[in-house]
Amino acid sequence: MLEEFSAGFPILSCLLFLPLLGAAALWWLEDEDLVKVTALAVSLLELALAVFVLLRFVPESPAMQFTERARWIPPLGISYHLAVDGISVLFVGLTAFLTVLIVIYSWETVRHQAKLYLMALLALESTIIGIFVSLDLILFFVFWELMLIPSYFLIKLWGSGPERHYAALKYVLYTLLGSVFMLVGFALLNLNYHRWAVTHHVEPSYSFDLLELLTVPVPVEQQVLIFWLIFLGLAFKAPVFPFHTWLPDALLEGPIGMAVVLAGLKLGTYGFLRFSIPLLPEASRSEGVVTVVMALALAGILYGAITALIQPDFRRLLAFSSISHLGFCVVGLFALNFQGLQGSLLTMINLGFTTAGLFFIAGFLYARRHSTQLPALGGGLARQVPLLATFLLIIGLASIGLPGTNGFVGEFLVLLGAFKAKWVYGAIAVTAVIFGAAYFLWYYERLMMGPLTMGPGQAMPDLHGRETAIAVSLCVMILWIGLYPAPFLRMMNGSVQALMDRLERGTVAELRGEVRGQAPGESIPMASMSSPLSSPQPARAHSDGN
C-alpha cells in the first residue's frame, strides 16, 4: 500500500505511467490520424506535467522534492521511491520536450506501422522518466533494462540502414553486458548496508535506497571495486571510449527519433552524478580512478573529434561528435570541483537541444534525399533551402560553443573546472572546441556554401511547417540558456554544492529530507553532511520552501 506522498499528489508517478497508459490506449485505435493525434496529446500532457514540476521546483535547494515512497519487496530492502532534485529535474523536462518533437517529426516520416512506432516511443519515454526519478537502485535498474525493449524494436523495425538488425542487437548486448557488472556493484552496496545494519541492530537490515545507502560508510578498498563495477555499466551505456563502438551503428542505422534519444539524453553520465560519485566519494576522488577515467575521457574527446573531421556522412559525423561531447562531460564530472560538475550537468542538458537538434536536421535532409552522404546532398544548398541552412548554422554553432548560445556556458564551466583540477586536462579538453569548429564549419561550408551543385533527384524543398516548429523550438531553448542561463543554474546549484560537500569531507552524508504531507514542490532541507549517522533513522526537517 502506498504511503502518503510528500507532494500531496503523485505527480512523479503520473509522469512515469502516463506515456505507458497512452501507449496502451493507442493499441485500441484503428484510424492512423487519430493515433497520431492521441500520441501527440499524450506527449503534450506529459510535457505540461514536466513543466509544472519545473515551475514548482524550489531552486538553490539540495533537497529531494516531490517525494513518493512505498514498500515494494521489503525482505530485500527494495522500495518504490521516486523524487527529483537539482541533478535530475531538468532531465525530466528535457525528456518530455524531446518526445513531443519526435512525435511531430514522425508525423509524416514514419509510414510503416505508425501506431506500433508511437507505442514504442511512448513506452521508451516512460522508462527514461523512470531512470531519472528513481532513488531505489533496483527500481533504477529495472527501468534501465526495460528501456532496451522499445529501443531494440525502434532500431530494428524502423531503422533506415541496411544493418539495422545488427545495430539493434549490438546495442542491446553491449548494454546488457555492462548492466551485469552494475548489478553486482549494487548488490555489494546492499550487502555492505546489511553488515552495518546488523552491527548497529537496525531494521530493516537490507536496503537499495540511495538515501539510506548514503548514510552508511563503505570501506575504501570496497569502494574502488564497486566503483569500477558500476563504471562499466554506465560506461557502456554512455558510452565512454573505448566502449563506444555500438553508438555509431545505432545512430546511423536506427530511426532519427531513436538517434535523438540516444545522443540527446546522457543516461550514463547522469548515473555517475546520481550514484557513483555520491555513494563512492573516496573512490571517485582517488588518484588512480581519476587518472584512468580522465585518460579515457580525453582520448574519447580527441578520437571522436578527429574521426568526425573526416566523415562525408552527416549522421556519422554527428555520431562521432557525440562521443567527443560525451568525453567532455566526463572531464567535467571528474574534475571534481563545483565548476566542473555544474558545467558537465549543464552540458548534458545542452546536448539535448544541440546534438538532438542536429539529428533532426539530418532527418530533414534524409527525408529529401534518402541519404546524408555529402555527394548525394549536393552543395551550395543555402540558396535553395535558406531556412534549413539558417537553423543548421544556429544549432551547429551552439554545438561548438559559440558565445551567446547554450553550448558556450556549459563548455566554459567544464574547461574552467578542468584547468582548476589540472592544467593538462584543460589543455587537452580545449582541443574539443577547436576540432568541433573544424569539423562542423568545414562540413557546413561544403554543404551550404559555394555554387549550387544538385545531388541526384529533384530540387530540394525548404522546411515545411512541422519541421520549422521543431527547429524554432530548439533554437529558442538554445538562445534562452545561452543568453540567460541563471534559472537553469539555480535549479542545479543546491544539489551540486551538496555533492561537493560530500566529496570534500569524504564522510558519510545524511541526505534524506522527506516529510509527509508536504505541499507540491515544497523544499526539504538536507541534513548535515559533516558527520556519520548514529542511528538508522534520518532527522526529519521541514521548511516553508521559500
Coordinates of C-alpha atoms in Angstrom, one line a residue:
M1 CA 0.0 0.0 0.0
L2 CA 1.3 3.4 -0.9
E3 CA 2.5 5.7 1.8
E4 CA 1.4 9.4 1.8
F5 CA 3.0 11.4 -0.9
S6 CA 5.1 14.3 0.2
A7 CA 3.9 16.4 -2.7
G8 CA 0.3 15.8 -1.8
F9 CA -0.3 14.4 -5.3
P10 CA 1.6 11.6 -7.0
I11 CA 2.8 13.8 -9.9
L12 CA 6.0 11.8 -10.5
S13 CA 4.0 8.6 -10.8
C14 CA 1.8 10.4 -13.3
L15 CA 4.8 11.4 -15.2
L16 CA 6.1 7.8 -15.1
F17 CA 3.0 6.0 -16.1
L18 CA 1.1 8.5 -18.4
P19 CA 3.2 7.6 -21.5
L20 CA 2.7 3.9 -20.8
L21 CA -1.0 4.3 -20.4
G22 CA -1.0 6.4 -23.6
A23 CA 0.8 3.6 -25.5
A24 CA -1.8 1.1 -24.2
A25 CA -4.6 3.4 -25.4
L26 CA -3.1 3.6 -28.9
W27 CA -3.5 -0.1 -29.2
W28 CA -7.3 0.2 -29.3
L29 CA -7.3 2.9 -32.0
E30 CA -7.5 2.0 -35.7
D31 CA -7.6 5.3 -37.5
E32 CA -4.0 6.4 -38.2
D33 CA -4.7 10.1 -37.9
L34 CA -6.4 9.6 -34.6
V35 CA -3.4 7.5 -33.4
K36 CA -1.1 10.4 -34.2
V37 CA -3.3 13.0 -32.6
T38 CA -3.6 10.9 -29.5
A39 CA 0.1 10.3 -29.2
L40 CA 0.8 14.0 -29.6
A41 CA -1.9 14.8 -27.0
V42 CA -0.3 12.3 -24.5
S43 CA 3.2 13.7 -25.1
L44 CA 2.0 17.3 -24.7
L45 CA 0.2 16.4 -21.5
E46 CA 3.4 14.8 -20.3
L47 CA 5.3 17.9 -21.2
A48 CA 2.7 20.0 -19.3
L49 CA 3.2 17.9 -16.1
A50 CA 7.0 18.2 -16.5
V51 CA 6.7 22.0 -16.8
F52 CA 4.6 22.0 -13.7
V53 CA 7.3 20.2 -11.8
L54 CA 9.9 22.6 -13.1
L55 CA 7.8 25.6 -12.1
R56 CA 7.1 24.3 -8.6
F57 CA 10.6 23.1 -8.0
V58 CA 12.4 25.0 -5.3
P59 CA 15.7 26.3 -6.8
E60 CA 19.0 26.5 -4.9
S61 CA 17.9 23.6 -2.7
P62 CA 19.7 20.3 -2.3
A63 CA 16.5 18.6 -1.2
M64 CA 14.8 15.7 -2.8
Q65 CA 11.4 17.2 -3.9
F66 CA 8.0 15.7 -4.9
T67 CA 9.0 12.5 -3.0
E68 CA 6.9 9.4 -3.3
R69 CA 7.7 6.2 -1.5
A70 CA 6.1 2.8 -1.0
R71 CA 7.3 -0.6 0.1
W72 CA 7.9 -3.0 -2.8
I73 CA 9.9 -6.0 -1.7
P74 CA 10.7 -5.3 2.0
P75 CA 12.7 -8.5 2.7
L76 CA 15.3 -7.4 0.1
G77 CA 15.1 -3.7 1.0
I78 CA 13.6 -2.8 -2.4
S79 CA 11.2 0.1 -2.5
Y80 CA 9.2 2.2 -4.9
H81 CA 11.0 5.5 -4.2
L82 CA 10.7 8.5 -6.6
A83 CA 11.9 12.0 -6.2
V84 CA 13.7 14.8 -8.1
D85 CA 16.4 17.2 -7.2
G86 CA 18.7 19.7 -9.0
I87 CA 20.5 16.9 -10.7
S88 CA 17.5 15.1 -12.2
V89 CA 14.7 17.6 -12.6
L90 CA 15.9 19.2 -15.8
F91 CA 16.3 15.8 -17.4
V92 CA 12.7 15.1 -16.8
G93 CA 11.7 18.2 -18.6
L94 CA 14.2 17.6 -21.4
T95 CA 12.8 14.0 -22.0
A96 CA 9.2 15.2 -22.3
F97 CA 10.3 18.1 -24.6
L98 CA 12.2 15.8 -27.0
T99 CA 9.4 13.3 -27.1
V100 CA 7.0 15.9 -28.3
L101 CA 9.4 16.9 -31.0
I102 CA 9.9 13.3 -32.1
V103 CA 6.2 12.7 -32.3
I104 CA 5.9 15.9 -34.5
Y105 CA 8.8 14.8 -36.6
S106 CA 7.4 11.3 -37.1
W107 CA 4.0 12.6 -38.3
E108 CA 4.8 12.1 -42.0
T109 CA 8.3 10.4 -41.9
V110 CA 7.1 7.2 -40.3
R111 CA 4.6 5.5 -42.6
H112 CA 5.3 1.9 -41.8
Q113 CA 3.3 0.6 -38.7
A114 CA 3.0 4.2 -37.3
K115 CA 0.8 3.0 -34.4
L116 CA 3.4 0.5 -33.2
Y117 CA 6.1 3.0 -33.6
L118 CA 4.4 5.6 -31.5
M119 CA 3.5 3.0 -28.9
A120 CA 7.2 2.0 -28.7
L121 CA 8.2 5.7 -28.4
L122 CA 5.8 6.4 -25.6
A123 CA 6.9 3.2 -23.8
L124 CA 10.5 4.4 -24.2
E125 CA 9.7 7.8 -22.7
S126 CA 8.1 6.1 -19.7
T127 CA 11.3 4.0 -19.0
I128 CA 13.6 7.0 -19.4
I129 CA 11.5 9.1 -17.0
G130 CA 11.7 6.1 -14.6
I131 CA 15.5 6.2 -14.8
F132 CA 15.6 9.9 -13.9
V133 CA 13.1 9.8 -11.0
S134 CA 14.1 6.5 -9.3
L135 CA 16.0 6.7 -6.0
D136 CA 16.0 3.0 -5.3
L137 CA 18.9 1.3 -7.1
I138 CA 16.9 -1.8 -8.1
L139 CA 14.0 0.4 -9.4
F140 CA 16.5 2.4 -11.4
F141 CA 18.0 -0.9 -12.7
V142 CA 14.6 -2.2 -13.7
F143 CA 13.9 0.9 -15.9
W144 CA 17.5 0.8 -17.1
E145 CA 16.9 -2.6 -18.5
L146 CA 13.3 -2.1 -19.6
M147 CA 14.5 0.7 -21.8
L148 CA 16.2 -1.8 -24.0
I149 CA 12.9 -3.4 -25.2
P150 CA 11.4 -0.4 -27.0
S151 CA 14.9 0.7 -28.1
Y152 CA 15.6 -2.6 -29.7
F153 CA 12.4 -2.6 -31.7
L154 CA 12.6 1.0 -32.7
I155 CA 16.1 0.4 -34.2
K156 CA 15.3 -3.0 -35.7
L157 CA 11.9 -2.2 -37.3
W158 CA 12.1 1.5 -38.1
G159 CA 15.8 2.0 -38.8
S160 CA 16.7 3.3 -42.2
G161 CA 20.0 1.5 -42.6
P162 CA 20.7 -2.0 -44.1
E163 CA 22.5 -3.1 -41.0
R164 CA 19.8 -2.0 -38.5
H165 CA 19.2 -5.6 -37.2
Y166 CA 22.9 -5.9 -36.4
A167 CA 22.9 -2.4 -34.8
A168 CA 19.9 -3.1 -32.6
L169 CA 21.3 -6.4 -31.4
K170 CA 24.8 -4.9 -30.7
Y171 CA 23.2 -2.0 -28.7
V172 CA 21.3 -4.4 -26.5
L173 CA 24.1 -6.9 -26.0
Y174 CA 26.6 -4.1 -25.1
T175 CA 24.2 -2.6 -22.6
L176 CA 23.3 -5.9 -21.0
L177 CA 27.0 -6.8 -20.6
G178 CA 27.6 -3.6 -18.7
S179 CA 24.4 -4.0 -16.7
V180 CA 25.7 -7.3 -15.3
F181 CA 28.6 -5.5 -13.7
M182 CA 26.5 -2.7 -12.5
L183 CA 24.0 -5.0 -10.8
V184 CA 26.9 -6.8 -8.9
G185 CA 28.0 -3.3 -7.7
F186 CA 24.5 -2.5 -6.5
A187 CA 24.4 -5.9 -4.7
L188 CA 27.7 -5.2 -2.9
L189 CA 26.4 -1.9 -1.7
N190 CA 23.3 -3.7 -0.3
L191 CA 25.5 -6.2 1.5
N192 CA 27.6 -3.5 2.9
Y193 CA 24.5 -1.8 4.3
H194 CA 23.4 -5.2 5.7
R195 CA 26.6 -5.7 7.6
W196 CA 26.4 -2.2 9.0
A197 CA 22.7 -2.6 9.9
V198 CA 23.3 -5.9 11.7
T199 CA 26.2 -4.4 13.6
H200 CA 24.1 -1.4 14.7
H201 CA 20.9 -3.5 15.3
V202 CA 19.0 -1.6 12.6
E203 CA 15.8 -2.8 10.9
P204 CA 15.3 -3.4 8.1
S205 CA 18.7 -4.8 7.6
Y206 CA 18.7 -4.6 3.8
S207 CA 18.3 -1.5 1.6
F208 CA 18.8 -0.4 -2.0
D209 CA 17.5 3.1 -1.3
L210 CA 20.0 5.7 -2.3
L211 CA 19.3 8.0 0.7
E212 CA 19.8 5.1 3.1
L213 CA 22.9 3.8 1.4
L214 CA 24.4 7.3 1.7
T215 CA 24.2 7.1 5.5
V216 CA 26.4 4.0 5.7
P217 CA 30.2 4.1 5.3
V218 CA 31.8 1.9 2.7
P219 CA 35.5 0.7 3.2
V220 CA 37.8 2.5 0.7
E221 CA 39.0 -0.8 -0.8
Q222 CA 35.5 -2.0 -1.4
Q223 CA 34.5 1.4 -2.8
V224 CA 37.1 1.1 -5.6
L225 CA 35.8 -2.3 -6.6
I226 CA 32.2 -1.2 -6.6
F227 CA 33.1 2.0 -8.5
W228 CA 34.6 0.0 -11.3
L229 CA 31.7 -2.4 -11.5
I230 CA 29.2 0.4 -11.7
F231 CA 31.5 2.3 -14.0
L232 CA 31.4 -0.5 -16.6
G233 CA 27.6 -0.4 -16.6
L234 CA 27.4 3.3 -17.0
A235 CA 30.4 3.5 -19.5
F236 CA 28.8 1.0 -21.9
K237 CA 25.5 3.0 -21.9
A238 CA 27.1 6.5 -22.0
P239 CA 29.1 5.4 -24.0
V240 CA 32.6 6.2 -22.7
F241 CA 35.6 5.5 -25.0
P242 CA 36.5 2.7 -25.8
F243 CA 33.1 1.2 -25.0
H244 CA 31.5 3.3 -27.7
T245 CA 31.5 1.0 -30.8
W246 CA 27.8 0.4 -30.7
L247 CA 26.9 4.1 -30.9
P248 CA 27.8 4.9 -34.5
D249 CA 26.0 1.9 -35.7
A250 CA 22.8 2.6 -33.7
L251 CA 22.8 6.3 -34.7
L252 CA 23.4 5.6 -38.3
E253 CA 21.2 2.6 -38.8
G254 CA 18.3 3.5 -36.4
P255 CA 15.5 6.0 -37.0
I256 CA 16.0 9.7 -36.3
G257 CA 13.8 9.5 -33.2
M258 CA 16.0 6.9 -31.6
A259 CA 19.1 8.8 -32.6
V260 CA 17.7 11.9 -30.8
V261 CA 17.1 9.9 -27.6
L262 CA 20.5 8.2 -27.6
A263 CA 22.5 11.3 -28.5
G264 CA 20.4 13.8 -26.6
L265 CA 19.8 12.1 -23.3
K266 CA 23.0 11.3 -21.4
L267 CA 21.9 8.5 -19.2
G268 CA 25.3 7.1 -18.5
T269 CA 26.9 10.3 -17.3
Y270 CA 23.7 11.1 -15.3
G271 CA 24.3 7.8 -13.5
F272 CA 27.8 9.0 -12.4
L273 CA 26.3 12.1 -10.8
R274 CA 23.3 10.2 -9.3
F275 CA 25.0 7.1 -7.9
S276 CA 28.8 6.6 -8.4
I277 CA 30.2 9.9 -7.1
P278 CA 27.9 10.4 -4.1
L279 CA 27.9 6.8 -3.0
L280 CA 31.6 6.2 -3.5
P281 CA 33.3 9.6 -2.8
E282 CA 36.7 8.3 -1.7
A283 CA 37.0 6.0 -4.8
S284 CA 35.7 8.8 -7.1
R285 CA 38.4 11.2 -6.0
S286 CA 41.3 8.7 -5.6
E287 CA 44.2 9.5 -7.9
G288 CA 44.2 6.1 -9.7
V289 CA 40.5 6.3 -10.6
V290 CA 40.6 9.9 -11.7
T291 CA 43.7 9.4 -13.8
V292 CA 42.2 6.4 -15.7
V293 CA 38.7 8.0 -16.2
M294 CA 40.3 11.3 -17.3
A295 CA 42.6 9.4 -19.7
L296 CA 39.6 7.6 -21.3
A297 CA 37.5 10.8 -21.4
L298 CA 40.3 12.8 -23.1
A299 CA 41.0 10.0 -25.5
G300 CA 37.3 10.0 -26.4
I301 CA 37.4 13.7 -27.0
L302 CA 40.3 13.5 -29.4
Y303 CA 39.2 10.3 -31.1
G304 CA 35.6 11.4 -31.7
A305 CA 36.6 14.9 -32.9
I306 CA 39.3 13.7 -35.3
T307 CA 37.1 10.9 -36.7
A308 CA 34.2 13.3 -37.2
L309 CA 36.6 15.6 -39.2
I310 CA 36.9 13.0 -42.0
Q311 CA 33.3 11.9 -42.3
P312 CA 31.4 12.6 -45.6
D313 CA 28.2 11.3 -44.0
F314 CA 26.4 13.9 -41.8
R315 CA 24.9 11.3 -39.4
R316 CA 28.3 9.6 -38.9
L317 CA 29.8 13.0 -38.3
L318 CA 27.2 13.6 -35.6
A319 CA 27.8 10.1 -34.1
F320 CA 31.5 10.7 -33.6
S321 CA 31.0 14.2 -32.4
S322 CA 28.6 12.7 -29.7
I323 CA 31.5 10.6 -28.5
S324 CA 33.7 13.7 -28.3
H325 CA 31.0 15.6 -26.4
L326 CA 30.4 12.7 -24.0
G327 CA 34.2 12.8 -23.2
F328 CA 33.8 16.5 -22.5
C329 CA 31.0 15.8 -20.0
V330 CA 33.1 13.1 -18.2
V331 CA 36.1 15.5 -17.9
G332 CA 33.8 18.0 -16.1
L333 CA 32.5 15.3 -13.8
F334 CA 35.9 14.0 -12.7
A335 CA 37.4 17.4 -12.4
L336 CA 35.5 17.0 -9.1
N337 CA 35.1 20.7 -8.4
F338 CA 32.0 22.9 -8.4
Q339 CA 32.6 24.5 -11.8
G340 CA 33.3 21.1 -13.5
L341 CA 30.2 19.3 -12.0
Q342 CA 28.0 22.3 -12.8
G343 CA 29.3 22.6 -16.3
S344 CA 29.1 18.9 -17.0
L345 CA 25.4 18.8 -15.8
L346 CA 24.5 21.9 -17.9
T347 CA 26.4 20.4 -20.9
M348 CA 24.4 17.2 -20.7
I349 CA 21.2 19.3 -20.8
N350 CA 22.5 21.4 -23.6
L351 CA 23.3 18.4 -25.8
G352 CA 19.7 17.5 -25.6
F353 CA 19.0 20.6 -27.6
T354 CA 22.1 20.9 -29.8
T355 CA 23.1 17.3 -30.7
A356 CA 19.4 16.2 -30.8
G357 CA 18.7 19.3 -33.0
L358 CA 21.4 18.4 -35.4
F359 CA 20.0 14.9 -35.8
F360 CA 16.6 16.4 -36.5
I361 CA 18.3 18.4 -39.3
A362 CA 19.9 15.2 -40.5
G363 CA 16.4 13.7 -40.6
F364 CA 15.1 16.7 -42.7
L365 CA 18.0 16.2 -45.2
Y366 CA 17.4 12.4 -45.3
A367 CA 13.6 12.9 -46.0
R368 CA 14.6 14.9 -49.1
R369 CA 17.5 12.8 -50.5
H370 CA 17.2 9.5 -48.7
S371 CA 20.8 9.9 -47.7
T372 CA 23.0 12.1 -45.6
Q373 CA 26.1 11.5 -47.7
L374 CA 27.6 14.8 -49.0
P375 CA 27.7 13.6 -52.7
A376 CA 24.0 12.8 -52.6
L377 CA 23.1 16.0 -50.9
G378 CA 25.0 18.3 -53.2
G379 CA 26.5 21.7 -52.3
G380 CA 25.6 25.4 -52.1
L381 CA 22.1 24.5 -50.7
A382 CA 21.7 27.7 -48.7
R383 CA 20.4 29.3 -51.9
Q384 CA 17.7 26.6 -52.2
V385 CA 16.8 25.9 -48.6
P386 CA 17.6 29.1 -46.7
L387 CA 15.5 28.2 -43.6
L388 CA 17.2 24.8 -43.2
A389 CA 20.6 26.4 -43.7
T390 CA 19.9 29.1 -41.1
F391 CA 18.7 26.6 -38.4
L392 CA 21.6 24.2 -39.2
L393 CA 24.0 27.1 -38.6
I394 CA 22.4 28.2 -35.3
I395 CA 22.3 24.7 -33.9
G396 CA 25.7 23.8 -35.2
L397 CA 27.3 26.9 -33.7
A398 CA 25.7 26.1 -30.4
S399 CA 27.2 22.6 -30.5
I400 CA 30.7 24.0 -30.9
G401 CA 30.2 26.6 -28.1
L402 CA 29.7 29.9 -29.8
P403 CA 29.2 32.7 -27.1
G404 CA 25.5 33.6 -26.8
T405 CA 24.4 30.0 -27.3
N406 CA 23.9 27.3 -24.6
G407 CA 27.0 25.4 -25.7
F408 CA 29.3 28.2 -24.6
V409 CA 28.1 28.3 -21.0
G410 CA 28.5 24.6 -20.3
E411 CA 31.8 24.3 -22.2
F412 CA 33.3 27.3 -20.4
L413 CA 32.4 25.9 -17.0
V414 CA 33.8 22.5 -17.9
L415 CA 37.0 24.0 -19.1
L416 CA 37.2 26.2 -16.0
G417 CA 36.8 23.1 -13.8
A418 CA 39.3 21.1 -15.8
F419 CA 42.0 23.7 -15.6
K420 CA 41.3 24.2 -11.9
A421 CA 41.8 20.4 -11.4
K422 CA 44.9 20.0 -13.5
W423 CA 46.1 22.3 -16.3
V424 CA 46.9 19.3 -18.7
Y425 CA 43.2 18.2 -18.5
G426 CA 42.0 21.6 -19.6
A427 CA 44.7 21.9 -22.3
I428 CA 43.6 18.7 -23.9
A429 CA 39.9 19.3 -23.4
V430 CA 40.1 22.6 -25.1
T431 CA 41.1 20.9 -28.4
A432 CA 37.5 19.6 -28.5
V433 CA 36.4 23.2 -29.1
I434 CA 38.9 23.6 -31.9
F435 CA 38.2 20.3 -33.6
G436 CA 34.5 20.9 -33.2
A437 CA 34.7 24.1 -35.0
A438 CA 36.8 22.5 -37.7
Y439 CA 34.5 19.5 -38.5
F440 CA 31.2 21.4 -38.3
L441 CA 32.2 24.5 -40.3
W442 CA 34.0 22.5 -42.9
Y443 CA 31.0 20.3 -43.5
Y444 CA 28.7 23.3 -43.4
E445 CA 30.8 25.1 -46.0
R446 CA 30.8 22.2 -48.4
L447 CA 27.0 21.5 -47.9
M448 CA 25.6 25.0 -47.8
M449 CA 28.1 27.5 -49.3
G450 CA 29.6 27.9 -52.7
P451 CA 27.9 27.3 -56.1
L452 CA 24.8 25.3 -56.2
T453 CA 25.5 21.7 -57.1
M454 CA 22.5 19.5 -57.1
G455 CA 22.5 15.9 -55.9
P456 CA 20.5 13.3 -57.7
G457 CA 16.8 13.9 -57.9
Q458 CA 14.6 17.0 -58.0
A459 CA 15.2 20.3 -56.4
M460 CA 15.3 20.2 -52.6
P461 CA 12.3 21.9 -50.8
D462 CA 12.8 24.0 -47.8
L463 CA 11.4 23.3 -44.3
H464 CA 7.7 22.9 -44.0
G465 CA 5.5 23.9 -41.0
R466 CA 6.2 21.0 -38.7
E467 CA 9.9 21.0 -39.4
T468 CA 10.1 24.7 -38.8
A469 CA 8.2 24.3 -35.5
I470 CA 10.8 21.7 -34.3
A471 CA 13.8 23.9 -35.3
V472 CA 12.3 27.1 -33.8
S473 CA 11.6 25.3 -30.5
L474 CA 15.2 24.0 -30.3
C475 CA 16.6 27.4 -31.2
V476 CA 14.5 29.2 -28.5
M477 CA 16.0 26.9 -25.9
I478 CA 19.5 27.3 -27.2
L479 CA 19.4 31.1 -27.1
W480 CA 17.5 31.2 -23.8
I481 CA 20.1 29.1 -22.0
G482 CA 22.9 30.9 -23.9
L483 CA 21.7 34.4 -23.0
Y484 CA 20.1 33.8 -19.6
P485 CA 21.3 30.6 -18.0
A486 CA 20.6 31.7 -14.4
P487 CA 17.3 29.9 -13.9
F488 CA 18.9 26.6 -15.0
L489 CA 22.0 27.1 -12.9
R490 CA 19.9 28.0 -9.9
M491 CA 18.0 24.7 -10.2
M492 CA 21.1 22.6 -10.1
N493 CA 23.3 24.7 -7.7
G494 CA 22.0 23.3 -4.4
S495 CA 22.4 19.7 -5.4
V496 CA 25.8 20.3 -7.0
Q497 CA 27.0 22.0 -3.8
A498 CA 25.7 19.2 -1.7
L499 CA 27.7 16.8 -3.8
M500 CA 30.8 18.9 -3.5
D501 CA 30.4 19.0 0.3
R502 CA 30.3 15.2 0.4
L503 CA 33.3 14.9 -1.8
E504 CA 35.3 17.4 0.2
R505 CA 34.5 15.9 3.6
G506 CA 34.8 12.3 2.5
T507 CA 32.4 11.4 5.3
V508 CA 29.0 9.7 5.5
A509 CA 26.3 12.1 4.3
E510 CA 22.8 12.3 5.7
L511 CA 20.9 13.3 2.6
R512 CA 17.4 12.3 3.4
G513 CA 15.0 15.1 3.5
E514 CA 11.4 13.9 3.3
V515 CA 8.3 14.8 5.3
R516 CA 4.8 13.6 4.9
G517 CA 2.1 15.9 3.9
Q518 CA 4.4 18.3 2.1
A519 CA 2.9 20.8 -0.3
P520 CA 3.7 20.3 -4.0
G521 CA 7.3 21.3 -4.9
E522 CA 8.0 22.3 -1.3
S523 CA 11.6 22.2 -0.5
I524 CA 13.0 20.0 2.2
P525 CA 16.4 20.9 3.5
M526 CA 19.1 18.3 3.6
A527 CA 20.5 17.3 6.9
S528 CA 24.1 18.0 7.8
M529 CA 26.7 16.3 5.6
S530 CA 29.6 16.6 8.1
S531 CA 29.2 13.6 10.3
P532 CA 28.1 10.0 10.2
L533 CA 24.8 8.9 11.5
S534 CA 24.5 7.4 14.9
S535 CA 21.1 5.9 14.1
P536 CA 19.4 4.5 11.1
Q537 CA 16.6 7.0 11.0
P538 CA 17.4 10.3 9.5
A539 CA 16.4 13.6 11.1
R540 CA 13.2 14.9 9.5
A541 CA 13.1 18.7 9.0
H542 CA 10.5 20.9 7.4
S543 CA 11.0 24.1 5.5
D544 CA 8.4 26.6 4.2
G545 CA 10.1 26.3 0.8
N546 CA 10.9 30.0 0.4

